[in-house]
Short mmCIF file of C-alpha atoms and ligand atoms in Angstrom, two decimals:
data_model
loop_
_atom_site.label_atom_id
_atom_site.label_comp_id
_atom_site.label_asym_id
_atom_site.label_seq_id
_atom_site.Cartn_x
_atom_site.Cartn_y
_atom_site.Cartn_z
CA MET A 187 -26.97 -0.59 21.63
CA LYS A 188 -27.03 -4.20 22.73
CA HIS A 189 -25.44 -4.78 25.90
CA ASN A 190 -22.90 -7.66 24.85
CA PHE A 191 -22.07 -10.26 27.46
CA GLY A 192 -20.65 -13.15 25.15
CA ALA A 193 -17.97 -15.47 26.19
CA GLY A 194 -16.18 -14.87 22.73
CA PRO A 195 -15.60 -13.31 20.13
CA GLY A 196 -16.55 -10.84 23.05
CA ILE A 197 -17.13 -7.16 23.06
CA LEU A 198 -15.19 -4.60 21.45
CA PRO A 199 -14.95 -1.27 22.22
CA HIS A 200 -17.18 1.38 19.46
CA GLU A 201 -14.37 3.19 19.34
CA VAL A 202 -12.21 1.05 17.96
CA LEU A 203 -15.01 -0.65 15.91
CA LYS A 204 -15.24 2.43 14.06
CA GLN A 205 -11.52 3.28 13.21
CA ALA A 206 -11.60 -0.76 12.24
CA ALA A 207 -14.15 0.44 9.96
CA ALA A 208 -12.79 3.20 8.58
CA GLY A 209 -10.00 1.37 7.97
CA VAL A 210 -11.44 -0.77 5.80
CA ILE A 211 -12.58 1.85 3.03
CA ASP A 212 -9.39 4.15 3.25
CA PHE A 213 -6.66 2.66 5.46
CA ASN A 214 -4.57 5.75 6.92
CA GLY A 215 -5.03 8.11 3.99
CA THR A 216 -3.12 5.33 1.57
CA GLY A 217 -6.66 5.76 -0.88
CA LEU A 218 -6.20 1.41 -0.11
CA SER A 219 -8.59 -0.41 2.59
CA ILE A 220 -6.47 -1.86 5.56
CA LEU A 221 -7.25 -6.42 3.52
CA GLU A 222 -5.88 -4.94 0.40
CA ILE A 223 -2.47 -3.45 1.31
CA SER A 224 0.89 -5.58 1.20
CA HIS A 225 1.66 -6.57 4.63
CA ARG A 226 5.54 -5.86 3.97
CA ALA A 227 3.85 -1.90 3.93
CA PRO A 228 5.50 -0.24 5.55
CA GLU A 229 2.34 1.75 6.79
CA PHE A 230 1.52 -2.06 7.94
CA GLU A 231 5.14 -2.96 9.52
CA ALA A 232 4.39 0.07 11.65
CA VAL A 233 0.80 -1.41 12.60
CA LEU A 234 2.83 -4.36 14.02
CA ASN A 235 5.32 -2.77 15.50
CA GLU A 236 3.04 -0.50 17.16
CA ALA A 237 1.12 -3.55 18.60
CA VAL A 238 4.15 -5.24 19.39
CA LYS A 239 4.80 -1.76 21.37
CA LEU A 240 2.12 -1.99 23.39
CA VAL A 241 1.96 -4.96 24.45
CA LYS A 242 5.19 -4.59 26.03
CA GLU A 243 4.32 -1.29 27.48
CA LEU A 244 1.08 -2.12 29.01
CA PHE A 245 2.24 -5.50 30.49
CA GLU A 246 5.30 -3.73 31.42
CA VAL A 247 7.23 -6.95 29.09
CA PRO A 248 10.87 -7.25 30.95
CA GLU A 249 13.85 -7.16 28.26
CA GLY A 250 14.47 -11.30 27.31
CA TYR A 251 10.97 -11.69 25.92
CA SER A 252 9.32 -11.88 22.00
CA VAL A 253 6.46 -10.44 21.32
CA LEU A 254 4.49 -12.85 18.78
CA PHE A 255 1.18 -12.35 16.64
CA LEU A 256 0.41 -16.19 15.42
CA GLN A 257 -2.62 -17.73 13.40
CA GLY A 258 -4.35 -20.66 15.05
CA GLY A 259 -5.98 -19.75 18.02
CA ALA A 260 -5.14 -20.65 21.66
CA SER A 261 -5.68 -24.37 20.67
CA MET A 262 -2.39 -24.08 18.24
CA GLN A 263 -0.29 -22.74 21.38
CA PHE A 264 -1.92 -26.31 23.54
CA ALA A 265 0.46 -28.16 20.95
CA MET A 266 2.81 -25.66 19.89
CA ALA A 267 3.76 -25.01 23.86
CA PRO A 268 4.68 -29.10 23.84
CA TYR A 269 5.86 -29.26 20.57
CA ASN A 270 9.20 -26.85 21.13
CA LEU A 271 9.03 -26.81 25.07
CA LEU A 272 8.75 -30.57 25.78
CA PRO A 273 12.03 -32.43 24.91
CA GLU A 274 11.75 -36.21 24.07
CA GLY A 275 11.09 -38.45 26.85
CA GLY A 276 10.29 -35.55 28.83
CA LYS A 277 7.64 -34.86 30.98
CA ALA A 278 5.20 -32.25 31.97
CA ALA A 279 3.53 -30.30 34.44
CA TYR A 280 -0.24 -30.08 34.31
CA VAL A 281 -3.63 -27.90 36.47
CA GLU A 282 -6.44 -29.71 35.28
CA SER A 283 -8.56 -26.79 35.92
CA GLY A 284 -11.62 -26.82 33.20
CA VAL A 285 -12.29 -28.08 29.55
CA TRP A 286 -9.30 -25.72 27.98
CA ALA A 287 -6.40 -26.85 29.92
CA ASN A 288 -7.75 -30.32 29.39
CA LYS A 289 -7.71 -30.43 25.42
CA ALA A 290 -4.09 -28.62 26.61
CA LEU A 291 -2.58 -30.85 28.83
CA LYS A 292 -4.22 -34.11 25.72
CA GLU A 293 -2.18 -32.62 22.89
CA ALA A 294 0.80 -32.50 25.38
CA LYS A 295 0.67 -36.60 25.39
CA ASN A 296 1.44 -36.52 21.74
CA PHE A 297 4.75 -34.76 22.05
CA GLY A 298 5.67 -36.67 25.97
CA GLU A 299 4.59 -38.16 29.85
CA VAL A 300 2.06 -35.55 31.07
CA GLN A 301 1.30 -35.82 35.00
CA VAL A 302 -1.74 -34.03 35.79
CA VAL A 303 -0.54 -32.34 39.08
CA ALA A 304 -4.19 -31.16 40.47
CA THR A 305 -7.74 -31.48 38.41
CA SER A 306 -11.34 -30.16 40.23
CA LYS A 307 -13.19 -32.35 37.49
CA GLU A 308 -14.77 -33.96 40.29
CA SER A 309 -17.19 -30.87 41.17
CA ASN A 310 -16.77 -30.06 37.22
CA PHE A 311 -14.60 -27.10 37.50
CA THR A 312 -15.70 -24.76 40.19
CA TYR A 313 -13.32 -24.03 42.06
CA ILE A 314 -8.86 -23.55 41.08
CA PRO A 315 -6.92 -26.21 42.79
CA LYS A 316 -4.30 -25.17 44.79
CA ASP A 317 -2.90 -27.95 47.22
CA PHE A 318 -0.37 -29.74 44.48
CA THR A 319 3.37 -29.58 44.59
CA ILE A 320 5.31 -29.05 41.10
CA PRO A 321 7.58 -31.74 40.40
CA ALA A 322 10.93 -30.15 39.36
CA ASP A 323 12.29 -32.56 36.31
CA ALA A 324 9.09 -31.37 34.59
CA ALA A 325 10.29 -29.04 31.42
CA TYR A 326 7.29 -26.97 32.07
CA PHE A 327 4.62 -26.40 34.13
CA HIS A 328 0.72 -25.28 32.79
CA ILE A 329 -2.39 -23.15 34.29
CA THR A 330 -4.90 -21.49 32.87
CA SER A 331 -5.42 -18.25 34.69
CA ASN A 332 -8.94 -18.25 33.86
CA ASN A 333 -11.35 -20.76 32.80
CA THR A 334 -14.13 -19.13 30.96
CA ILE A 335 -16.96 -21.34 30.71
CA TYR A 336 -16.82 -22.52 34.96
CA GLY A 337 -16.22 -18.62 35.75
CA THR A 338 -13.16 -19.20 38.39
CA GLN A 339 -9.96 -17.36 38.09
CA MET A 340 -6.49 -17.33 39.21
CA HIS A 341 -6.07 -14.72 41.59
CA ALA A 342 -2.09 -15.89 42.81
CA PHE A 343 -0.13 -17.45 40.96
CA PRO A 344 2.00 -20.59 41.61
CA LYS A 345 5.76 -19.72 41.86
CA SER A 346 7.38 -22.28 39.66
CA PRO A 347 10.86 -24.63 40.09
CA VAL A 348 10.14 -24.74 35.81
CA PRO A 349 9.28 -22.66 33.02
CA LEU A 350 5.44 -21.19 33.75
CA VAL A 351 3.39 -21.46 30.81
CA CYS A 352 0.19 -20.28 30.92
CA ASP A 353 -3.06 -19.50 29.17
CA MET A 354 -4.97 -16.54 29.31
CA SER A 355 -6.90 -16.71 26.35
CA SER A 356 -9.83 -14.93 28.05
CA ASP A 357 -8.17 -12.19 30.51
CA ILE A 358 -5.16 -11.03 28.96
CA PHE A 359 -4.65 -6.99 29.87
CA SER A 360 -7.57 -7.49 32.34
CA ARG A 361 -4.90 -7.18 35.67
CA LYS A 362 -2.08 -6.79 36.33
CA VAL A 363 0.21 -9.58 35.60
CA ASN A 364 4.07 -9.60 36.59
CA VAL A 365 5.71 -11.34 33.58
CA ALA A 366 8.45 -11.92 34.77
CA ASP A 367 7.29 -15.25 36.43
CA PHE A 368 6.07 -16.67 33.07
CA GLY A 369 8.08 -19.10 30.39
CA LEU A 370 5.29 -18.21 27.97
CA ILE A 371 1.95 -16.53 28.40
CA TYR A 372 -0.54 -17.07 24.89
CA ALA A 373 -3.78 -16.02 24.46
CA GLY A 374 -6.59 -16.09 21.60
CA ALA A 375 -7.19 -12.49 21.03
CA GLN A 376 -10.89 -12.36 20.28
CA LYS A 377 -12.02 -12.74 24.37
CA ASN A 378 -10.05 -9.53 25.58
CA MET A 379 -7.64 -8.18 22.96
CA GLY A 380 -9.44 -7.38 19.54
CA PRO A 381 -11.08 -9.54 17.23
CA ALA A 382 -10.69 -13.47 16.24
CA GLY A 383 -8.18 -14.48 13.52
CA VAL A 384 -5.02 -13.99 16.04
CA THR A 385 -3.33 -15.26 18.97
CA LEU A 386 -0.83 -12.83 21.65
CA VAL A 387 2.27 -15.46 22.33
CA ILE A 388 5.13 -14.25 24.58
CA VAL A 389 7.86 -15.77 25.19
CA LYS A 390 11.26 -16.10 27.39
CA ASP A 391 13.20 -16.65 24.92
CA ASP A 392 15.95 -18.59 26.92
CA ILE A 393 13.62 -20.97 26.79
CA LEU A 394 13.50 -22.09 23.61
CA GLY A 395 15.61 -24.40 21.73
CA LYS A 396 16.31 -27.36 24.25
CA THR A 397 14.30 -30.08 22.97
CA GLY A 398 16.33 -31.55 19.90
CA ARG A 399 13.17 -31.89 18.41
CA LYS A 400 12.34 -31.11 14.42
CA ILE A 401 10.12 -29.06 15.24
CA PRO A 402 7.53 -27.19 11.63
CA ALA A 403 9.02 -24.16 10.57
CA MET A 404 5.36 -22.59 11.26
CA LEU A 405 5.14 -24.52 14.42
CA ASN A 406 8.10 -23.07 15.97
CA TYR A 407 8.14 -19.93 17.93
CA GLN A 408 12.35 -19.59 17.11
CA THR A 409 11.14 -18.79 13.21
CA GLN A 410 8.23 -16.98 14.34
CA ILE A 411 10.89 -14.55 16.19
CA GLU A 412 13.30 -14.65 13.47
CA GLY A 413 10.41 -13.26 10.96
CA GLY A 414 9.07 -10.63 12.80
CA SER A 415 6.21 -12.61 13.25
CA MET A 416 6.00 -12.45 9.01
CA TYR A 417 7.43 -15.69 8.00
CA ASN A 418 4.37 -15.84 6.36
CA THR A 419 1.42 -13.34 5.71
CA PRO A 420 0.45 -12.75 9.24
CA PRO A 421 -3.21 -11.58 9.56
CA VAL A 422 -3.41 -8.13 9.12
CA PHE A 423 -6.88 -7.07 9.86
CA ALA A 424 -7.05 -8.98 13.51
CA ILE A 425 -3.68 -7.44 14.33
CA TYR A 426 -4.54 -3.73 12.67
CA VAL A 427 -8.30 -4.02 15.06
CA SER A 428 -5.72 -5.44 18.08
CA MET A 429 -3.56 -2.77 18.10
CA LEU A 430 -6.62 -0.25 17.88
CA THR A 431 -8.06 -2.14 21.10
CA LEU A 432 -4.74 -1.95 22.49
CA ASN A 433 -4.16 1.94 22.07
CA TRP A 434 -7.83 2.35 23.35
CA LEU A 435 -6.81 0.21 26.85
CA LYS A 436 -3.30 2.61 27.06
CA SER A 437 -6.22 5.51 26.29
CA LYS A 438 -8.14 4.21 29.48
CA GLY A 439 -5.21 4.87 31.72
CA GLY A 440 -3.74 1.22 30.82
CA VAL A 441 -3.74 -2.26 32.87
CA GLU A 442 -3.69 -1.55 36.31
CA ALA A 443 -6.63 1.21 35.35
CA ILE A 444 -8.93 -1.26 33.68
CA GLU A 445 -8.70 -4.27 36.53
CA LYS A 446 -10.28 -1.82 38.46
CA GLU A 447 -13.18 -0.94 36.72
CA ASN A 448 -12.89 -4.85 36.13
CA LYS A 449 -13.18 -5.29 39.77
CA ALA A 450 -15.61 -2.72 40.20
CA LYS A 451 -17.72 -4.04 37.56
CA SER A 452 -17.77 -7.92 39.17
CA ALA A 453 -18.16 -6.76 42.69
CA VAL A 454 -21.32 -5.34 42.31
CA LEU A 455 -22.90 -8.15 40.16
CA TYR A 456 -21.50 -11.13 42.20
CA GLU A 457 -23.48 -8.77 45.21
CA GLU A 458 -26.41 -8.80 43.47
CA ILE A 459 -26.73 -12.66 42.80
CA GLU A 460 -25.82 -13.53 46.30
CA ARG A 461 -28.51 -10.59 47.66
CA ASN A 462 -30.82 -11.41 44.94
CA PRO A 463 -33.23 -14.52 45.82
CA LEU A 464 -33.98 -16.00 43.14
CA PHE A 465 -30.15 -17.19 41.73
CA LYS A 466 -27.24 -17.96 42.71
CA PRO A 467 -23.58 -18.25 41.98
CA VAL A 468 -21.60 -21.35 40.39
CA CYS A 469 -18.24 -21.48 42.08
CA ALA A 470 -16.26 -21.40 44.96
CA THR A 471 -16.26 -17.74 46.16
CA GLU A 472 -12.91 -16.70 46.71
CA ASP A 473 -12.28 -18.10 42.78
CA ARG A 474 -14.57 -16.43 41.28
CA SER A 475 -13.72 -15.09 38.14
CA ASP A 476 -13.87 -11.12 37.02
CA MET A 477 -14.08 -11.88 33.54
CA ASN A 478 -16.61 -14.47 33.50
CA VAL A 479 -19.51 -13.97 35.97
CA THR A 480 -21.80 -17.37 35.38
CA PHE A 481 -24.65 -18.02 38.30
CA VAL A 482 -28.21 -20.38 37.97
CA VAL A 483 -31.80 -19.61 39.10
CA ASN A 484 -33.36 -21.82 42.59
CA ASN A 485 -36.00 -22.90 40.80
CA PRO A 486 -35.00 -24.34 36.72
CA GLU A 487 -38.43 -23.09 35.08
CA HIS A 488 -37.28 -19.14 36.03
CA GLU A 489 -34.56 -19.75 33.36
CA LYS A 490 -36.40 -19.44 30.44
CA PRO A 491 -38.49 -16.42 31.16
CA PHE A 492 -35.36 -14.90 32.36
CA LEU A 493 -33.54 -15.26 28.94
CA LYS A 494 -36.59 -13.79 27.30
CA LEU A 495 -36.10 -10.07 30.26
CA CYS A 496 -32.83 -10.08 28.81
CA ASP A 497 -33.56 -10.09 25.39
CA GLU A 498 -35.97 -7.56 25.61
CA LYS A 499 -33.83 -5.80 27.64
CA GLY A 500 -30.96 -5.91 24.90
CA ILE A 501 -28.98 -8.03 26.64
CA VAL A 502 -27.44 -11.08 24.60
CA GLY A 503 -24.72 -13.95 24.85
CA ILE A 504 -25.62 -14.50 28.87
CA LYS A 505 -26.62 -17.98 28.66
CA GLY A 506 -24.38 -20.19 30.20
CA HIS A 507 -22.27 -23.03 28.62
CA ARG A 508 -23.88 -26.00 27.28
CA SER A 509 -21.52 -27.66 29.80
CA VAL A 510 -22.17 -25.56 33.01
CA GLY A 511 -26.56 -24.27 32.14
CA GLY A 512 -27.37 -22.06 33.62
CA PHE A 513 -26.03 -18.23 33.15
CA ARG A 514 -22.53 -16.29 32.17
CA ALA A 515 -22.31 -12.54 31.82
CA SER A 516 -18.48 -11.89 30.71
CA ILE A 517 -18.11 -8.50 31.62
CA TYR A 518 -14.44 -8.27 29.51
CA ASN A 519 -12.81 -4.43 29.32
CA ALA A 520 -14.46 -3.26 27.35
CA LEU A 521 -18.11 -4.22 28.37
CA PRO A 522 -19.13 -0.61 30.60
CA ILE A 523 -20.22 -0.57 33.96
CA THR A 524 -23.69 0.89 32.60
CA SER A 525 -24.30 -2.67 30.90
CA VAL A 526 -23.71 -4.50 34.31
CA TYR A 527 -26.19 -1.84 35.74
CA VAL A 528 -28.39 -2.81 32.97
CA LEU A 529 -28.06 -6.63 33.82
CA ILE A 530 -28.08 -6.17 37.65
CA ASP A 531 -31.98 -4.60 37.62
CA THR A 532 -33.16 -6.92 34.86
CA MET A 533 -32.78 -9.61 37.80
CA ARG A 534 -34.54 -7.37 40.03
CA GLU A 535 -36.99 -6.80 37.77
CA PHE A 536 -38.19 -10.30 37.08
CA ALA A 537 -37.66 -11.07 41.15
CA GLU A 538 -40.02 -8.86 41.53
CA LYS A 539 -41.84 -10.36 39.24
CA ASN A 540 -41.85 -14.13 40.12
CA LYS A 541 -42.20 -13.49 43.47
C1 PLP B 56 -11.74 -19.23 24.10
C2 PLP B 56 -10.51 -20.68 24.78
C3 PLP B 56 -9.57 -20.96 23.97
C4 PLP B 56 -9.82 -21.46 23.00
O1 PLP B 56 -9.72 -20.01 22.04
P1 PLP B 56 -9.72 -20.98 20.63
O2 PLP B 56 -8.72 -19.17 20.11
O3 PLP B 56 -10.78 -20.52 20.15
O4 PLP B 56 -8.43 -22.05 20.00
C5 PLP B 56 -8.49 -21.85 24.63
N1 PLP B 56 -8.39 -21.52 26.41
C6 PLP B 56 -9.43 -20.54 26.76
C7 PLP B 56 -8.79 -20.32 27.51
C8 PLP B 56 -9.85 -19.67 26.42
O5 PLP B 56 -10.96 -20.00 26.75
#
């Protein structure tokens, strides 16, 4: 078994993979594969309903919100959010906390004025910008809860006078969140919730329908709500595996329990990065992510041999994003703490060898 620290698509629980594999051959005793049944079959409708129910349960989604499973990834949401929320001649406010945030705000510029209220670009996004005022005349305020590439995370969310829109792709269901504080939450499933091919959207119904703009059916949240995520053929298999993963999370004790585990995993790893003389962290201490742990070597010549040692130990996906360099250990929900200990032992062994 490998220790999968990949940033995305990321690790899934082994039990889920086994269930998914069985469903590909014979889905729930139907004698058909999950890949070849009608999305209108009651057996699949039950899967979709269960997935929606689990999202509502695990995240304690209040009344007045709709849960959708859409295609197009988080990148589609970069456009869909302004398309649905930003009126002609209106303004949206964004925090630029990384490349994904930057892509989101660029997309919004196609629909109206964009005000970047804060950025950490000048430091290559090694911290979360905190000093800003949210303009009360903005149609919405967009943030990125976890910056996958840099390893920073918003540990407290701003109180917003306008609907708060959040890209939670890389830390959805990793910690407790008060959904009522948000107008729109979206997340590509493939980091922390399931396989690639489906995107979770949680939207507050009463923020919709205010732009006066014509919106193509597929890109219109209202159409998708009315169609129950089945306006067209949904990504059946990706929804199925997401449902299995959410079910696994529930069986583990839910979001609160996994949050404790995630904190324990990141704490021991950051501790080792600080203690070990060969490595150092990248990001501002108070903004460090519990999902993507970034670090570098003090001596650049150590980079390749460390990667080689990791490879020998079955550690995969640890190489940092090309725009940051160094290393990134993505320690998503499904990664057991035992894998984190293997990484820590490997760092110690490497330090011993390179004294
Ligand atoms: C991976 C990622 C994206 C892009 O997701 P796609 O589903 O590939 O479009 C966007 N935002 C964040 C924070 C991400 O980690």
